[in-house]
Structures are given as C-alpha cells and as structure tokens.
CSV table of C-alpha atoms and ligand atoms in Angstrom, one decimal:
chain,number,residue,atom,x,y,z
A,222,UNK,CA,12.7,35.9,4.0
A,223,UNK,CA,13.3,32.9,1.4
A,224,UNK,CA,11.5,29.9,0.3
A,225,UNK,CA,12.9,26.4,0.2
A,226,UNK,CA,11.6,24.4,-2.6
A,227,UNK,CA,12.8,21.2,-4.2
A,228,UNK,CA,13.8,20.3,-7.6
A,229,UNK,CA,14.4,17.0,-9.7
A,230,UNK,CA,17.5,16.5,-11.1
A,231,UNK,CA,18.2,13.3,-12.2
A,232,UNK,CA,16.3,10.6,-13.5
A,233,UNK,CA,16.4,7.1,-11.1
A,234,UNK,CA,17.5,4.0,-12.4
A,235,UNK,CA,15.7,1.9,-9.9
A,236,UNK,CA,15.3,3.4,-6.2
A,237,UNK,CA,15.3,7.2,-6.1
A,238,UNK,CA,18.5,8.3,-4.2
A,239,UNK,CA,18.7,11.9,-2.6
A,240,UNK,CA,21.0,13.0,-5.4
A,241,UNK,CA,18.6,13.1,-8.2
A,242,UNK,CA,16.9,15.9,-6.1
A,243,UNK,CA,18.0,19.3,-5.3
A,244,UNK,CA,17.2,21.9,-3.0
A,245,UNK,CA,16.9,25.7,-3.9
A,246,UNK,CA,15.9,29.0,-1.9
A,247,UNK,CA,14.3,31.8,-3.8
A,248,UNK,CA,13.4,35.3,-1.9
A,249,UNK,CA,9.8,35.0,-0.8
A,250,UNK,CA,7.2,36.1,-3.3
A,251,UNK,CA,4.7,38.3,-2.6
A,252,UNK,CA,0.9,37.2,-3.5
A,253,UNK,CA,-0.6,39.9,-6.2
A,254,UNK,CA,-3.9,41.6,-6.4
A,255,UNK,CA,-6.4,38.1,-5.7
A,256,UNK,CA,-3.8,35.8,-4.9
A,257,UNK,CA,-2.8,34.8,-1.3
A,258,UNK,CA,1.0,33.4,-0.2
A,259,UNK,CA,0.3,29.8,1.6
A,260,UNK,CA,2.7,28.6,4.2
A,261,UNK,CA,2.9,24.5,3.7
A,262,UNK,CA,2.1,23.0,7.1
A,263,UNK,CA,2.0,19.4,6.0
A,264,UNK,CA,3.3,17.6,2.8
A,265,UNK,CA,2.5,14.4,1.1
A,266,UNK,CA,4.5,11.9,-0.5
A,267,UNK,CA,3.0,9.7,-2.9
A,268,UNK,CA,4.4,6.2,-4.5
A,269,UNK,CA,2.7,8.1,-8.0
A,270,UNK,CA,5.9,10.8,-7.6
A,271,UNK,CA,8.2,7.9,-8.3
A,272,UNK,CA,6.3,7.5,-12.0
A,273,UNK,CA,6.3,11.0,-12.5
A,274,UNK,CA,10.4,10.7,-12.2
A,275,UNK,CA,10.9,8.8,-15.5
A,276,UNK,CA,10.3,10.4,-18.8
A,277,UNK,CA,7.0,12.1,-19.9
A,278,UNK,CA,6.6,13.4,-15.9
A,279,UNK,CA,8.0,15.5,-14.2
A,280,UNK,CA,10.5,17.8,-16.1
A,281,UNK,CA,14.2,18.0,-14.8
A,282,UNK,CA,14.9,21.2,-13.0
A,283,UNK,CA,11.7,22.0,-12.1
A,284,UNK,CA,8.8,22.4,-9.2
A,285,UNK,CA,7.4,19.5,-8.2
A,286,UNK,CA,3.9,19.1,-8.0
A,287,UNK,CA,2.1,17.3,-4.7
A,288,UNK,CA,-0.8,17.7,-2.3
A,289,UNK,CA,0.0,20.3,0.8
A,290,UNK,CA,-2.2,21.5,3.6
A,291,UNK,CA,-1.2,25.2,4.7
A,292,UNK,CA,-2.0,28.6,6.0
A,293,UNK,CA,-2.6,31.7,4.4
A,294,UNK,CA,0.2,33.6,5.6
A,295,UNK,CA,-0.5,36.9,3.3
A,296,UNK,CA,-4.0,37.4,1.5
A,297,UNK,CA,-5.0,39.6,-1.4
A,298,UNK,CA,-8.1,38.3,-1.7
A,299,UNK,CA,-11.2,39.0,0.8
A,300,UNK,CA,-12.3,35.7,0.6
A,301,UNK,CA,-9.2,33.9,1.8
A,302,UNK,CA,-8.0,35.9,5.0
A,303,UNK,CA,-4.6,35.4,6.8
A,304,UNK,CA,-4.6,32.4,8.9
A,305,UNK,CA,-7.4,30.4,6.5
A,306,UNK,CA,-6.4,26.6,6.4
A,307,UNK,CA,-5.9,25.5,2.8
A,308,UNK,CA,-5.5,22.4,0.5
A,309,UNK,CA,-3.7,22.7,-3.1
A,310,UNK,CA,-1.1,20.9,-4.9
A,311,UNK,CA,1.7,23.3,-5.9
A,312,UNK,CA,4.0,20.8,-4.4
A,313,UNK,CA,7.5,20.4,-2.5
A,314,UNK,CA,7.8,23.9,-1.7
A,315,UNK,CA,8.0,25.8,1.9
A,316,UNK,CA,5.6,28.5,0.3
A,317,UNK,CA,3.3,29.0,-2.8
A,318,UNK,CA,2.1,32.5,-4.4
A,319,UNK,CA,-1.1,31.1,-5.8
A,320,UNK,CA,-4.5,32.5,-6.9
A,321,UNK,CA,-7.5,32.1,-5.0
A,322,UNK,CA,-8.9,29.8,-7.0
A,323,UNK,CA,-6.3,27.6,-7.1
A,324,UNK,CA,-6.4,26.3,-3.3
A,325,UNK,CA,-9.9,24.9,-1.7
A,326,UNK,CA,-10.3,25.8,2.1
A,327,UNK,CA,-10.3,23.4,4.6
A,328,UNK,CA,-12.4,23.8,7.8
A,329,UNK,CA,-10.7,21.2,10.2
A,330,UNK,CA,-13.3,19.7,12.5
A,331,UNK,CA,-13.0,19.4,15.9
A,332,UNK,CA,-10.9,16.6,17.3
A,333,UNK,CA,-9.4,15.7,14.0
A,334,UNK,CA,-5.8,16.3,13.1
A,335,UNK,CA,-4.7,18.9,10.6
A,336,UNK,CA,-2.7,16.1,8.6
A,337,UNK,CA,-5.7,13.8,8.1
A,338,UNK,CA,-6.7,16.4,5.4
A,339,UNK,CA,-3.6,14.8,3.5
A,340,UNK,CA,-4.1,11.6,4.6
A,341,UNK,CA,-7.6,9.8,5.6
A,342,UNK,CA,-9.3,12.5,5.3
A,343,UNK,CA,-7.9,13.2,2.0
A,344,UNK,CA,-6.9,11.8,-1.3
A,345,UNK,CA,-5.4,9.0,0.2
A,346,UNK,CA,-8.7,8.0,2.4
A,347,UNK,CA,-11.1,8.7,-0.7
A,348,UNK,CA,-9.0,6.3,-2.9
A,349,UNK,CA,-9.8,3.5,-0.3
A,350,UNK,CA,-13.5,4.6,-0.4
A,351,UNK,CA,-14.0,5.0,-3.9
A,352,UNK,CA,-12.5,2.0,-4.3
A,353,UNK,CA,-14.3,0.2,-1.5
A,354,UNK,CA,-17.8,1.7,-2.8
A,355,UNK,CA,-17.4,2.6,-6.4
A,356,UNK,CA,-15.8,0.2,-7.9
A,357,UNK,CA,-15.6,-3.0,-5.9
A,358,UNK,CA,-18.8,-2.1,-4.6
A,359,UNK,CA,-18.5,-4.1,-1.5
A,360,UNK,CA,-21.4,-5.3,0.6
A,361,UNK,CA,-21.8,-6.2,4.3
A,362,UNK,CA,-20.7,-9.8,5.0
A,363,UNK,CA,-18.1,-10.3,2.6
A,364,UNK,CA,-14.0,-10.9,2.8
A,365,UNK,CA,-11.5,-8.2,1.6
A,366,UNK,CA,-8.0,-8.6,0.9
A,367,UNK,CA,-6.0,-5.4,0.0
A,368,UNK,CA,-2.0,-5.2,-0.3
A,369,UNK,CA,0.1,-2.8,1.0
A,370,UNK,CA,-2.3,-3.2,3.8
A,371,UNK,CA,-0.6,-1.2,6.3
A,372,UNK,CA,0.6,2.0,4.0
A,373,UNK,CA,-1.8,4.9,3.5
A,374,UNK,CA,-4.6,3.9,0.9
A,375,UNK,CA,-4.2,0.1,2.5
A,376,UNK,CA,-4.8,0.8,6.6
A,377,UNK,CA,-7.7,3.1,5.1
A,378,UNK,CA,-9.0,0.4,3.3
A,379,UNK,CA,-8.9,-2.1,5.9
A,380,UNK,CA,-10.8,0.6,8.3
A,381,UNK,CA,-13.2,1.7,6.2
A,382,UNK,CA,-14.2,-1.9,4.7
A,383,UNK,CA,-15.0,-2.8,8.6
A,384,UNK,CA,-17.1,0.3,8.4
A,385,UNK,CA,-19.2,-1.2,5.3
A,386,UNK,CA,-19.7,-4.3,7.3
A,387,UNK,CA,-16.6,-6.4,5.6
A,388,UNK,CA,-16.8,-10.1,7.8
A,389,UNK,CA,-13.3,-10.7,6.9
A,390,UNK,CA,-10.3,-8.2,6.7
A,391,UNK,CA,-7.1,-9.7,5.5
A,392,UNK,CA,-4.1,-7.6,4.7
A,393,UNK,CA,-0.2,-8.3,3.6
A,394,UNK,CA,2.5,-6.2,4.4
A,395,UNK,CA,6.4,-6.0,4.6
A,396,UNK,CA,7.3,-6.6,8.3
A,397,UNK,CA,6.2,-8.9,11.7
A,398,UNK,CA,6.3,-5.3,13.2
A,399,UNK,CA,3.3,-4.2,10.3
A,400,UNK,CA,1.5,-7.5,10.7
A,401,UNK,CA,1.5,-6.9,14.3
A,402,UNK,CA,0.4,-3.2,13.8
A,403,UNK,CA,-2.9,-4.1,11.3
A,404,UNK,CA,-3.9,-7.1,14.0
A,405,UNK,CA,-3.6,-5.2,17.1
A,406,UNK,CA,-4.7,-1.5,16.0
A,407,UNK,CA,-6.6,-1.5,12.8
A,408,UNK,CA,-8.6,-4.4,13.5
A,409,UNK,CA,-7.6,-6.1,10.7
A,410,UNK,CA,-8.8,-9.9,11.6
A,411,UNK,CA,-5.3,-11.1,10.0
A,412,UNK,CA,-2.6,-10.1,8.3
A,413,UNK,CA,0.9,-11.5,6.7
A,414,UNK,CA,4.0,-10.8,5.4
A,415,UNK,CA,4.6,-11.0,1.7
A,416,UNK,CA,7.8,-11.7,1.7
A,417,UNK,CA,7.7,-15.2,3.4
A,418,UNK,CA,3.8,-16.0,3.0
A,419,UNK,CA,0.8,-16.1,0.9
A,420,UNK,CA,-2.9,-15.5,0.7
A,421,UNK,CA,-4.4,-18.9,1.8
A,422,UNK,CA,-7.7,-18.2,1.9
A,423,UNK,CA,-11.2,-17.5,0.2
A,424,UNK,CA,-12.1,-13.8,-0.4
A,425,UNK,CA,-14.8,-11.8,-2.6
A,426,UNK,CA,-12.8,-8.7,-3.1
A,427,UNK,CA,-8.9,-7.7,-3.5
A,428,UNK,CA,-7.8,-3.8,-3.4
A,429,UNK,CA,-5.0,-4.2,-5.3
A,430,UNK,CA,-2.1,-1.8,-4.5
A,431,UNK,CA,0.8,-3.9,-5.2
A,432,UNK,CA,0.3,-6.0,-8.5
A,433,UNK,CA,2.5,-8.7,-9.9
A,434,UNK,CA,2.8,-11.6,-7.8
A,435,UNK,CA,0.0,-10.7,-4.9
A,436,UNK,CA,-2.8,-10.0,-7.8
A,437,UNK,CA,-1.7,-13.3,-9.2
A,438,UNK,CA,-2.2,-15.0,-5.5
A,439,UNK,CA,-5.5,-12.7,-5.5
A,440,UNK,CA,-7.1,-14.4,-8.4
A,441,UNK,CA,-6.5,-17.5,-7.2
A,442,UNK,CA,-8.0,-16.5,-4.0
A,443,UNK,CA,-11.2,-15.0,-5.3
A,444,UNK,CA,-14.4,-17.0,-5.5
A,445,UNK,CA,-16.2,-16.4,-8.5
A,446,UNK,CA,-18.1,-13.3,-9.1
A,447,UNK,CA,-15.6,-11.6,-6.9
A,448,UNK,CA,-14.1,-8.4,-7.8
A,449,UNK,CA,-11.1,-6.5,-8.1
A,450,UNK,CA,-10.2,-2.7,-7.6
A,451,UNK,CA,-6.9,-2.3,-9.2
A,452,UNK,CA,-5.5,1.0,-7.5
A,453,UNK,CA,-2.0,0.7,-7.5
A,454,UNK,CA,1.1,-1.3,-8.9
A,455,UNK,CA,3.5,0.1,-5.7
A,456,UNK,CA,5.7,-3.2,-7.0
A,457,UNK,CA,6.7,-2.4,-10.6
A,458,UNK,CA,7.3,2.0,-9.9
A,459,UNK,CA,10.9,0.8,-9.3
A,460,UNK,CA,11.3,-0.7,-11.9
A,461,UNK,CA,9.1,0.7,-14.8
A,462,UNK,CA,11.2,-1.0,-17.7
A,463,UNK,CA,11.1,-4.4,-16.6
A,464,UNK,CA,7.7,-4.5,-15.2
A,465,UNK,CA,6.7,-8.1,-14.0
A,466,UNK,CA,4.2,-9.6,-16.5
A,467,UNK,CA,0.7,-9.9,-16.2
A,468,UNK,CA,-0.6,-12.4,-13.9
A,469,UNK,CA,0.1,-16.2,-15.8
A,470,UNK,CA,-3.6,-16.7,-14.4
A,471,UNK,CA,-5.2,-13.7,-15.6
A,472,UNK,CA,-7.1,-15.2,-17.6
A,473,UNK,CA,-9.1,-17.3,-14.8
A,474,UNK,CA,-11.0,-13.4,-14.7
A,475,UNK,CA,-13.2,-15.0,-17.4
A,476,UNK,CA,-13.2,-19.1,-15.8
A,477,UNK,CA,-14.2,-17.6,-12.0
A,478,UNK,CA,-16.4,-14.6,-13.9
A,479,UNK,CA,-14.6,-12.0,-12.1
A,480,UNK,CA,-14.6,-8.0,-12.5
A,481,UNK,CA,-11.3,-6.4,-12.5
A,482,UNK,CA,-11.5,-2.7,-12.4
A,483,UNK,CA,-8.5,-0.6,-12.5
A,484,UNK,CA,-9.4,3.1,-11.3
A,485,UNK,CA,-8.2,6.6,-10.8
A,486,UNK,CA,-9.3,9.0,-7.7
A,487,UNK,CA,-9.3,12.4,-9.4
A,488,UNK,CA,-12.3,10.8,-11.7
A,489,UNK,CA,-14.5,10.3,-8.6
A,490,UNK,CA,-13.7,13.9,-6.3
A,491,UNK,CA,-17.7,14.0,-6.4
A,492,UNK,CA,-17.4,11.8,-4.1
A,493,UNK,CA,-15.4,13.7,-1.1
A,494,UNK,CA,-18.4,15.6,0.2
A,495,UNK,CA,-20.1,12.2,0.9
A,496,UNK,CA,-17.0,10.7,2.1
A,497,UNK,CA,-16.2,13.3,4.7
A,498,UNK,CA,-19.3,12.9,6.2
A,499,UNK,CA,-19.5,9.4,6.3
A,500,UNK,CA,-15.3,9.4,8.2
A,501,UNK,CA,-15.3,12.1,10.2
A,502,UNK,CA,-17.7,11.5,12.9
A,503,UNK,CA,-16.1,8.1,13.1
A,504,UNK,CA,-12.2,9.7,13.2
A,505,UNK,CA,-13.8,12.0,16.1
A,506,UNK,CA,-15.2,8.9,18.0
A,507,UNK,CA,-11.9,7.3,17.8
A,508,UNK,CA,-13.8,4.2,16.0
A,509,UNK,CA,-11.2,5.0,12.9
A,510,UNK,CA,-7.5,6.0,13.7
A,511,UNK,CA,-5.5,8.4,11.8
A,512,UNK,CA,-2.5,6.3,11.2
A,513,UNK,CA,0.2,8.2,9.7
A,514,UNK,CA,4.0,8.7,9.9
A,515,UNK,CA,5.2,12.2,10.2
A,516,UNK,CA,8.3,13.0,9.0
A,517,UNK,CA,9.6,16.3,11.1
A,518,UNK,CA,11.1,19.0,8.5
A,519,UNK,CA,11.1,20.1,5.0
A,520,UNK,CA,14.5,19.1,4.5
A,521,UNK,CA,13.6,16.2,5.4
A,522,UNK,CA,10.9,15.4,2.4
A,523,UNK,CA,13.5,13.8,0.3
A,524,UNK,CA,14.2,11.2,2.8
A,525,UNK,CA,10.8,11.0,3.4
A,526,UNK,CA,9.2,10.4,-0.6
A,527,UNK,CA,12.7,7.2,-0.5
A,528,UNK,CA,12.2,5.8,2.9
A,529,UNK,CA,8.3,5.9,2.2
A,530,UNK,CA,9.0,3.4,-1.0
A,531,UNK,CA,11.1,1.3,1.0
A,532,UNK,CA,8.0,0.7,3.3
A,533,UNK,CA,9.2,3.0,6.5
A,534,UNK,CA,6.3,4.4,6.8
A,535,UNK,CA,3.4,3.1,9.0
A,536,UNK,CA,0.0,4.4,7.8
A,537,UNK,CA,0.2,7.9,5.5
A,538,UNK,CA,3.5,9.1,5.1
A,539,UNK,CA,3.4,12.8,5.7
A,540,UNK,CA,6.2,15.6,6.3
A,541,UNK,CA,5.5,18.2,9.0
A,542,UNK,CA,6.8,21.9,7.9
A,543,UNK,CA,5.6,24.3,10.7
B,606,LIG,N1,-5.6,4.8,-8.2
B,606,LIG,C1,-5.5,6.0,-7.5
B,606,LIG,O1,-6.1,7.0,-7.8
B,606,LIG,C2,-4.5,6.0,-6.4
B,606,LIG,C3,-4.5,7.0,-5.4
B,606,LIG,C4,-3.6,7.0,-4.3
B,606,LIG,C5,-2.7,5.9,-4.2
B,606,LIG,N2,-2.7,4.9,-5.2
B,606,LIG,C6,-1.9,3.7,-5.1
B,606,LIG,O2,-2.1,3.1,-3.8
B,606,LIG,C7,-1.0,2.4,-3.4
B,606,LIG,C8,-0.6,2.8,-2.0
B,606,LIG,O3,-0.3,4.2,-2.0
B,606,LIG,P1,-0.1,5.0,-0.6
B,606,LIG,O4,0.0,6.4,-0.9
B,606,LIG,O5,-1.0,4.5,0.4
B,606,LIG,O6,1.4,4.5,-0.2
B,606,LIG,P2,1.8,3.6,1.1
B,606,LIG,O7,1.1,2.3,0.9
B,606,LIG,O8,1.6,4.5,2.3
B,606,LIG,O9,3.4,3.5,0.8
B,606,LIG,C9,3.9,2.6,-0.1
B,606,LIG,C10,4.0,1.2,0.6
B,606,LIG,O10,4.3,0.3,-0.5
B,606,LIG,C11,4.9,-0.8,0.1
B,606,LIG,N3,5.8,-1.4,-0.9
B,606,LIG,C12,6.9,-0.8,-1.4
B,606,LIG,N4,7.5,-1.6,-2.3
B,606,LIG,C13,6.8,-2.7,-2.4
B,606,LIG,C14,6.9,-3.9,-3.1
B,606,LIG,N5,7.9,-4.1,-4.0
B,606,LIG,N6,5.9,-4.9,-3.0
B,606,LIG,C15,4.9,-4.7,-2.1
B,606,LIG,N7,4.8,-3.5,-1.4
B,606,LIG,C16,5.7,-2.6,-1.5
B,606,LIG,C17,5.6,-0.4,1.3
B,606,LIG,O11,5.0,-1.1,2.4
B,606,LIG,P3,5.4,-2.6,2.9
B,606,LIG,O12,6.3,-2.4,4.1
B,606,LIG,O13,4.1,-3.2,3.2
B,606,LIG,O14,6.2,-3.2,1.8
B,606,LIG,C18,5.2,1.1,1.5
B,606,LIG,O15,5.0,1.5,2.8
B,606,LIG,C19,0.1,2.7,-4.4
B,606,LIG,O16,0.2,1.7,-5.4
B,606,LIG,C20,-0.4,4.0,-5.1
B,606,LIG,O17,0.1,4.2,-6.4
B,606,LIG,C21,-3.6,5.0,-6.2
C-alpha cells in the first residue's frame, strides 16, 4: 500500500504548467497512538495556491497544503472511529497520518453532497457569506455585482445574496456558455462577459473577486454610500510582478463616500456554525444548487488547480479521489 502526494517543483513564470509539479509515492504510514490515517475523498483547488507558488509560499519540494474532505480509514483515537467523515488541510495527498486534533468531523446532512463540505458548504460558501453579511453587510432590496460570478466564491455569492433579499443580481464571467449558466440556473437576473462588455448599470454593492479593470468599472458603477467587499484579485495571481495598478478612479471612494473593505475568511470561522444553518436547509430544498466541477482522479489534480485558473471550471472546482 502507497500514498500518492504531490510536490512543487518549480516556480511559474505566468500560468502554472504541469511541469513545475511532481508526483511522488511513499509506503502508507501508519497513524500512532491518538492519530487516525484519513483517506482524501475530495480535494480543492484554490486560485490562493497560485500565490503560494511564488516566493515566500510554498517551499519547493515539498507537501502542499489545501482543504480535503475524507474518511478515517485507520483510527488510534476513540473519538475518531474508522469510517468518520473528516475535514483538514494537509493538502494534495491521497492519504494524511494526522492527529486527532488536527481534522474537525463532518456530519453530512441528509440530501447534501459530500463535496459541498469543500465547496458551498465550506470555505468557499462562507467567503460569499462573510462577505455578503460581514463586510458588505447587504440589506434586502439592494443590487449586487460580484466578478467571477460563475466560479466558486462568485455562484455562491449570487445565490446567497438572493437569499438576503438582493433586488438585483448581476454577475460577469468569461464565456456565452457561463452567462448562460448564472441566467438560467443560478437565478442570477443578468450576467456578461468581461471580455467583450461592461458593467452598465447602477449597483450598491460589488464582491470583488477579480480586481483591476472590473473594480475600476465597479466604482464607477456604485451609487454613493455603496460598499465594496474586496475578496479576491483572481486577475493579477498570474502575473504577481506586474500587477495592474490601482483603479485610476480609486479615489472617487472618498467623492461617492464609499466603503471598500478587503477581507480574509479564516478571520471570521465564527461564523460557520451560523452559516450552516442558515444554507443547508435551503441546499436540501433545492432552493440553492451545489454548483461544482468535479474533476475525476488524483492524478488528475494538477490539471485540475491550471484548468481551474483558466476558467474550466463551472461553480467549485473540486477533484474526486475515491
Ligand atoms: N478573501 C478570502 O478569504 C477568499 C477565500 C476564497 C476565495 N477568495 C478569492 O475568491 C476568488 C474566487 O475564488 P474561487 O475559489 O471561487 O475560484 P473560482 O472563481 O471558482 O475559479 C477562478 C475563476 O477565476 C476566473 N478568472 C481566471 N482568470 C481571470 C481573469 N484574468 N479575469 C477575470 N476572471 C478570471 C475564471 O472564471 P471566468 O471563466 O469567469 O474567467 C475561473 O473560473 C479568488 O479571487 C480567490 O482568491 C478569497
């Protein structure tokens, strides 16, 4: 019995390629007194992972960290008994050795998916609610815009703004076929491509996941007092030493009296207890779909973390393992 794990090996110049990863097999550890061995079931792949590949992240050659939902395949500990569903973030690996208190159990509710726990159920949904309810702090009968509109964070945004009573729903994304998809299954009221259009009209909020140009288009966009929750720059992680340059406008924040907020999800994991129970009655009901790509295969996570920052992915992109 052998692990497969994944290693990074070469720092990108631009887009990642497959060669600046590499694959390795080591014999399956065995879990020690209080420790369990976790079988990876699903995987994530974040557009964060492409930052941590230039200096001062992650370090060449070895494990890479990430969020995985698994099973307890081999338990040393009475609290965490073969076959208990588990959430930690050792990373791109087939199998983890960890201790108990390094993996928090999941008890999947009935009709929901297992790989919502990585997605909308997960870090990825909380980031849209945190950033829906914390930061923009968005109230019934007002407009959102958010980028990246059909990606992970961004169709969970859309969904949950509906949720909080948003009038208006407006989202850009990368393809007819992704426009298409937010109008016609998301309920998004209307959608656009980035590449050949722009924001045209008023809006009281922007959940930013892109940056550069579309935060630029936001502010001009925003009526005053609106806000801004800055969550992502997906647009510059490509290219992190010639970064576009701040908005020319940005200074019309202070002219329109807007709040820009930039924030990160791990600061607000108070907030997942409320959170689940406010999504997953509405996941069950069907009134919120789990939209997510599943990439089938561990060997196939590489192709999954490059293909997911060219914009293949529709919803969360996830890899399947088992
Ligand atoms: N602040 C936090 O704590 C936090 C937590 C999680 C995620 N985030 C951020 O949230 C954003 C979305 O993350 P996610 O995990 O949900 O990923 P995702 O949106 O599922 O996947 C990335 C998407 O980015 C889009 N994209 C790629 N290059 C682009 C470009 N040059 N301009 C515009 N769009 C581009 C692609 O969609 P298209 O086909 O539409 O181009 C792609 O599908 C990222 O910026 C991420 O860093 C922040």
């Amino acid at each position: 019995m052998s692990l497969t794990a994944v290693r990074h090996v070469r720092r990108p110049q631009g887009p990642p390629r497959t060669e600046d990863f590499e694959f390795v097999t080591h014999p399956m550890p065995s879990p020690g007194e209080g420790q369990v061995l976790v079988e990876a079931v699903y995987l994530s792949v974040d557009p964060y992972m492409r930052q941590l590949m230039d200096l001062g992240g992650w370090e060449l050659g070895h494990g890479l960290e990430g969020r995985t939902v698994g099973r307890v395949i081999e338990s040393r500990t009475p609290e965490l008994p073969t076959g208990t569903v588990v959430f930690h973030r050792h990373g791109w690996s087939t199998h983890a050795v960890l201790n108990a208190t390094d993996v928090r159990r999941i008890e999947p509710a009935e009709g929901v998916p297992l790989s919502a726990y990585i997605g909308i159920l997960g870090g990825t949904g909380l980031t849209a609610y945190v950033g829906l309810t914390r930061i923009a702090k968005l109230r019934a009968g007002e407009s959102l815009y958010v980028s990246a509109a059909a990606g992970g964070v961004g169709s969970a945004v859309g969904q949950i703004a509906r949720l909080l009573g948003a009038e208006r729903v407006v989202g850009s994304t990368g393809s007819a076929a992704k426009v298409k998809h937010l109008i016609e299954n998301l309920g998004f009221d209307t959608a656009f491509d980035y590449h050949t259009e722009t924001l045209t009209e008023p809006i009281d909020v922007y959940f930013d996941n892109v940056g550069g140009d579309q935060l630029a288009q936001a502010i001009d966009r925003l009526r005053d007092r609106g806000r801004i929750a800055w969550c992502g720059a997906v647009g510059q992680y490509n290219s992190p030493d010639d970064p576009p340059a701040a908005p020319h406008n940005l200074f019309d924040v202070v002219g329109k009296s807007l709040r820009l907020e930039g924030f990160l999800v791990r600061d607000h994991l108070d907030a997942r207890v409320e959170f689940e129970r406010f999504l997953t009655p509405k996941i069950q009901s069907g009134q919120v779909v789990v939209d997510e790509t599943v990439v089938d295969g561990f060997d196939n996570i590489v192709n999954a973390f490059t293909a997911m920052l060219r914009g293949e992915n529709t919803g969360k992109m996830v890899v399947h393992n088992h």
